[in-house]
Structures are given as structure tokens and as C-alpha cells.
Amino acid sequence: MTLRVAALLVVLLATVPAEGRHLTGLGVQELTEKLVAPGFVLPTTSGHPTSLKEFRGSLVLLNFWATWCPPCVAEMPDLERLHREFKAEGLVIVAVSIDTEGGKVVAPFWEKMGLTFPSLLDPSREVATRYGAWALPTSFLISPEGDVIARIPGPRDWHTDRARAVFKNLLPGKTRREGRQ
């Protein structure tokens, strides 16, 4: 992706119309303009290439972080609780580390923290740049259709009642999903 396209993505993500629906539990507004999430393929800590396309059909919370970032580390246990509560309902949490040391530092951190959601490595920060994740942590909500629906700069308390209510409203729910199949 060229620098010009990356800059356009940043402008689009930063410009949220006032009439956008507010994600009150997360303190952000949804994007009202359709914006297709930039695709990528990144390795896991074990080296397995993983594509964003693999998560199509699920609501994705894409979180850019690093082991040296205290707010990033602090929100990981809440992300894990959120993952465990909503993974059966279609929520996929994907953490993308920008640690330059890659799996050498991320794998032991992941194990020590007991985290079970996918962890991908972006040591060159190429994908983080495409998304305009200049500060850490920065998260993005991506619809099951592959569109960015929200940009969430900064850390959040992901497992509060208000935040959980947001995900309950965004996820189709097991019963409704079964009814559509």
C-alpha cells in the first residue's frame, strides 16, 4: 500500500460524521461510511501465516499492541475475558504485536498471561501503518462482511457491563444465527 493510500485511510478513520451511531459502552462512534478493512497476512508466534480473510463472517476486534506498552499489557486480561465470553457468539479478537523482536518476546508473554485468542506479529509495522495505528493500543471493529465499523484509540476496560452490552448488540447471537442457517 502506498503512503498516499495509508494517509487516506487515516483521514477516513479520523473523520466520523456527527450523526454516526455512538458505541456508548466503548466511548467511540461507529463509522457511517463504508470502509473495507485492509487485508493482510501475518505470522502467528509459531510462524503460521494468518490472513484477515480467515475471520470473515465473524465480528473482529483487531487490537494493535506491544509488550513494552503498559496500557496494552493492562487491557490483555480484559480482552481474554471478552474472548472467552463471546467467541461462541462470533467475536474474534486478534492481537497484532508491533514488537520488533517478534515471537521471541510475544510468545513467552502470551504464555505467561494465559492468553488464548490469536496473536499475530507485525515487527515492521507495515499492517499497523496501513490501519493508521500510530499510538498504542489502537483497536478496530471489523464487521462480519469485512468493513471497518469503528476505530478505538487508546486502552479500554473491555469487560465492563457497558462494553459487554455493546458486543451483545453487535453480535448476532447464537439463537438468531442458528435460525438463519
Tab-separated table of C-alpha atoms in Angstrom:
chain	number	residue	atom	x	y	z
A	1	MET	CA	0.000	0.000	0.000
A	2	THR	CA	1.327	3.390	-0.885
A	3	LEU	CA	1.826	6.139	1.630
A	4	ARG	CA	-0.945	8.108	-0.091
A	5	VAL	CA	-3.465	5.280	0.380
A	6	ALA	CA	-2.399	4.876	4.021
A	7	ALA	CA	-2.861	8.614	4.568
A	8	LEU	CA	-6.335	8.426	3.009
A	9	LEU	CA	-7.248	5.589	5.351
A	10	VAL	CA	-6.126	7.672	8.339
A	11	VAL	CA	-8.218	10.627	7.163
A	12	LEU	CA	-11.270	8.423	6.626
A	13	LEU	CA	-10.921	6.808	10.025
A	14	ALA	CA	-10.451	10.138	11.763
A	15	THR	CA	-13.496	11.732	10.117
A	16	VAL	CA	-16.567	10.336	11.794
A	17	PRO	CA	-19.767	12.208	10.977
A	18	ALA	CA	-21.607	13.627	13.981
A	19	GLU	CA	-24.713	11.682	13.058
A	20	GLY	CA	-22.818	8.359	13.454
A	21	ARG	CA	-24.255	5.894	15.952
A	22	HIS	CA	-22.390	6.111	19.241
A	23	LEU	CA	-20.887	2.948	20.730
A	24	THR	CA	-21.548	4.239	24.231
A	25	GLY	CA	-20.009	1.295	26.037
A	26	LEU	CA	-16.692	1.824	24.288
A	27	GLY	CA	-16.689	5.608	24.070
A	28	VAL	CA	-16.322	5.767	20.285
A	29	GLN	CA	-18.526	6.397	17.294
A	30	GLU	CA	-19.166	3.956	14.517
A	31	LEU	CA	-18.017	4.899	11.044
A	32	THR	CA	-21.004	5.597	8.847
A	33	GLU	CA	-19.112	5.449	5.552
A	34	LYS	CA	-18.302	2.001	4.213
A	35	LEU	CA	-14.585	1.347	4.598
A	36	VAL	CA	-13.259	-2.095	3.637
A	37	ALA	CA	-10.690	-3.332	6.150
A	38	PRO	CA	-7.229	-3.545	4.557
A	39	GLY	CA	-6.314	-7.186	4.076
A	40	PHE	CA	-3.130	-8.695	5.429
A	41	VAL	CA	-1.273	-11.922	6.085
A	42	LEU	CA	0.856	-12.029	9.235
A	43	PRO	CA	2.564	-14.897	11.072
A	44	THR	CA	1.492	-16.213	14.456
A	45	THR	CA	4.142	-16.610	17.166
A	46	SER	CA	4.696	-20.152	15.831
A	47	GLY	CA	5.203	-18.828	12.278
A	48	HIS	CA	1.849	-19.915	10.794
A	49	PRO	CA	0.689	-17.318	8.208
A	50	THR	CA	-2.752	-15.971	9.085
A	51	SER	CA	-4.948	-13.818	6.873
A	52	LEU	CA	-7.646	-11.383	7.917
A	53	LYS	CA	-9.873	-13.200	5.391
A	54	GLU	CA	-9.811	-16.268	7.671
A	55	PHE	CA	-12.045	-14.371	10.096
A	56	ARG	CA	-14.662	-13.295	7.527
A	57	GLY	CA	-18.148	-13.973	8.858
A	58	SER	CA	-17.167	-13.008	12.412
A	59	LEU	CA	-17.112	-9.692	14.227
A	60	VAL	CA	-13.389	-8.954	14.622
A	61	LEU	CA	-11.786	-6.808	17.292
A	62	LEU	CA	-8.349	-6.076	15.819
A	63	ASN	CA	-6.009	-4.787	18.525
A	64	PHE	CA	-2.565	-3.288	17.789
A	65	TRP	CA	-0.293	-3.534	20.825
A	66	ALA	CA	3.256	-4.214	22.124
A	67	THR	CA	4.731	-5.961	25.166
A	68	TRP	CA	6.574	-2.757	26.154
A	69	CYS	CA	3.325	-0.728	26.242
A	70	PRO	CA	1.889	-0.670	29.816
A	71	PRO	CA	-1.705	0.239	28.760
A	72	CYS	CA	-1.599	-2.555	26.155
A	73	VAL	CA	-0.469	-5.099	28.733
A	74	ALA	CA	-3.087	-3.882	31.223
A	75	GLU	CA	-6.005	-4.470	28.825
A	76	MET	CA	-4.969	-8.011	27.793
A	77	PRO	CA	-6.734	-9.812	30.677
A	78	ASP	CA	-9.989	-7.987	29.813
A	79	LEU	CA	-9.593	-8.908	26.144
A	80	GLU	CA	-9.142	-12.546	27.194
A	81	ARG	CA	-12.329	-12.446	29.306
A	82	LEU	CA	-14.197	-10.855	26.395
A	83	HIS	CA	-12.840	-13.535	24.057
A	84	ARG	CA	-13.948	-16.369	26.330
A	85	GLU	CA	-17.415	-14.896	26.825
A	86	PHE	CA	-18.219	-14.102	23.183
A	87	LYS	CA	-16.169	-16.434	20.960
A	88	ALA	CA	-19.100	-18.863	20.604
A	89	GLU	CA	-21.288	-15.930	19.526
A	90	GLY	CA	-18.962	-14.960	16.669
A	91	LEU	CA	-16.476	-12.496	18.200
A	92	VAL	CA	-12.856	-12.972	17.162
A	93	ILE	CA	-10.195	-10.975	18.948
A	94	VAL	CA	-6.937	-10.659	17.021
A	95	ALA	CA	-3.950	-9.021	18.691
A	96	VAL	CA	-1.251	-7.686	16.356
A	97	SER	CA	2.061	-7.077	18.099
A	98	ILE	CA	4.434	-4.475	16.695
A	99	ASP	CA	7.325	-5.687	18.873
A	100	THR	CA	10.464	-5.586	16.721
A	101	GLU	CA	11.740	-8.755	18.429
A	102	GLY	CA	8.623	-10.603	17.228
A	103	GLY	CA	7.855	-14.051	18.601
A	104	LYS	CA	10.914	-14.057	20.897
A	105	VAL	CA	9.131	-11.652	23.247
A	106	VAL	CA	5.489	-12.172	22.319
A	107	ALA	CA	5.316	-15.976	22.716
A	108	PRO	CA	6.580	-16.008	26.338
A	109	PHE	CA	4.337	-13.046	27.178
A	110	TRP	CA	1.304	-14.845	25.696
A	111	GLU	CA	2.061	-17.999	27.659
A	112	LYS	CA	2.716	-16.145	30.930
A	113	MET	CA	-0.580	-14.239	30.601
A	114	GLY	CA	-2.561	-17.378	29.648
A	115	LEU	CA	-3.995	-15.699	26.547
A	116	THR	CA	-5.878	-17.891	24.066
A	117	PHE	CA	-7.003	-15.527	21.299
A	118	PRO	CA	-4.873	-15.199	18.129
A	119	SER	CA	-1.637	-13.254	18.353
A	120	LEU	CA	-0.013	-12.081	15.121
A	121	LEU	CA	3.349	-10.430	14.531
A	122	ASP	CA	3.917	-7.157	12.652
A	123	PRO	CA	7.517	-6.237	13.599
A	124	SER	CA	7.919	-3.998	10.535
A	125	ARG	CA	4.695	-2.169	11.499
A	126	GLU	CA	3.514	-2.435	7.896
A	127	VAL	CA	-0.030	-3.506	8.809
A	128	ALA	CA	-0.227	-1.082	11.735
A	129	THR	CA	0.700	1.703	9.310
A	130	ARG	CA	-1.984	0.606	6.826
A	131	TYR	CA	-4.562	0.896	9.572
A	132	GLY	CA	-3.226	4.178	10.907
A	133	ALA	CA	-2.447	2.681	14.322
A	134	TRP	CA	0.134	5.296	15.274
A	135	ALA	CA	-0.467	5.171	19.035
A	136	LEU	CA	-0.814	2.061	21.173
A	137	PRO	CA	-3.073	0.424	21.863
A	138	THR	CA	-5.409	1.089	18.962
A	139	SER	CA	-8.261	-1.246	18.089
A	140	PHE	CA	-10.645	-1.597	15.176
A	141	LEU	CA	-14.014	-3.295	14.980
A	142	ILE	CA	-14.461	-5.106	11.686
A	143	SER	CA	-17.893	-6.323	10.620
A	144	PRO	CA	-18.525	-9.928	9.514
A	145	GLU	CA	-18.610	-8.543	5.948
A	146	GLY	CA	-15.079	-7.132	6.301
A	147	ASP	CA	-15.824	-3.429	6.805
A	148	VAL	CA	-14.218	-1.272	9.492
A	149	ILE	CA	-17.099	-0.072	11.660
A	150	ALA	CA	-15.139	1.660	14.424
A	151	ARG	CA	-11.668	2.899	15.335
A	152	ILE	CA	-10.908	2.784	19.045
A	153	PRO	CA	-7.785	4.715	20.048
A	154	GLY	CA	-6.302	4.085	23.457
A	155	PRO	CA	-6.910	1.439	26.096
A	156	ARG	CA	-10.366	0.352	27.171
A	157	ASP	CA	-11.835	-1.629	30.017
A	158	TRP	CA	-13.157	-4.288	27.640
A	159	HIS	CA	-15.123	-6.338	30.134
A	160	THR	CA	-17.349	-3.745	31.789
A	161	ASP	CA	-21.114	-4.239	31.662
A	162	ARG	CA	-21.373	-1.339	29.178
A	163	ALA	CA	-18.682	-2.738	26.867
A	164	ARG	CA	-20.173	-6.234	27.039
A	165	ALA	CA	-23.584	-4.780	26.153
A	166	VAL	CA	-22.059	-3.240	23.006
A	167	PHE	CA	-20.779	-6.636	21.883
A	168	LYS	CA	-24.082	-8.329	22.732
A	169	ASN	CA	-25.827	-5.810	20.469
A	170	LEU	CA	-23.290	-6.165	17.642
A	171	LEU	CA	-23.167	-9.954	17.659
A	172	PRO	CA	-25.988	-11.864	16.007
A	173	GLY	CA	-26.386	-14.228	18.957
A	174	LYS	CA	-26.313	-17.996	18.856
A	175	THR	CA	-30.089	-18.444	18.677
A	176	ARG	CA	-30.613	-15.914	15.878
A	177	ARG	CA	-27.597	-17.241	13.973
A	178	GLU	CA	-28.941	-20.816	14.139
A	179	GLY	CA	-32.302	-19.582	12.872
A	180	ARG	CA	-30.684	-18.084	9.757
A	181	GLN	CA	-28.798	-21.224	8.788
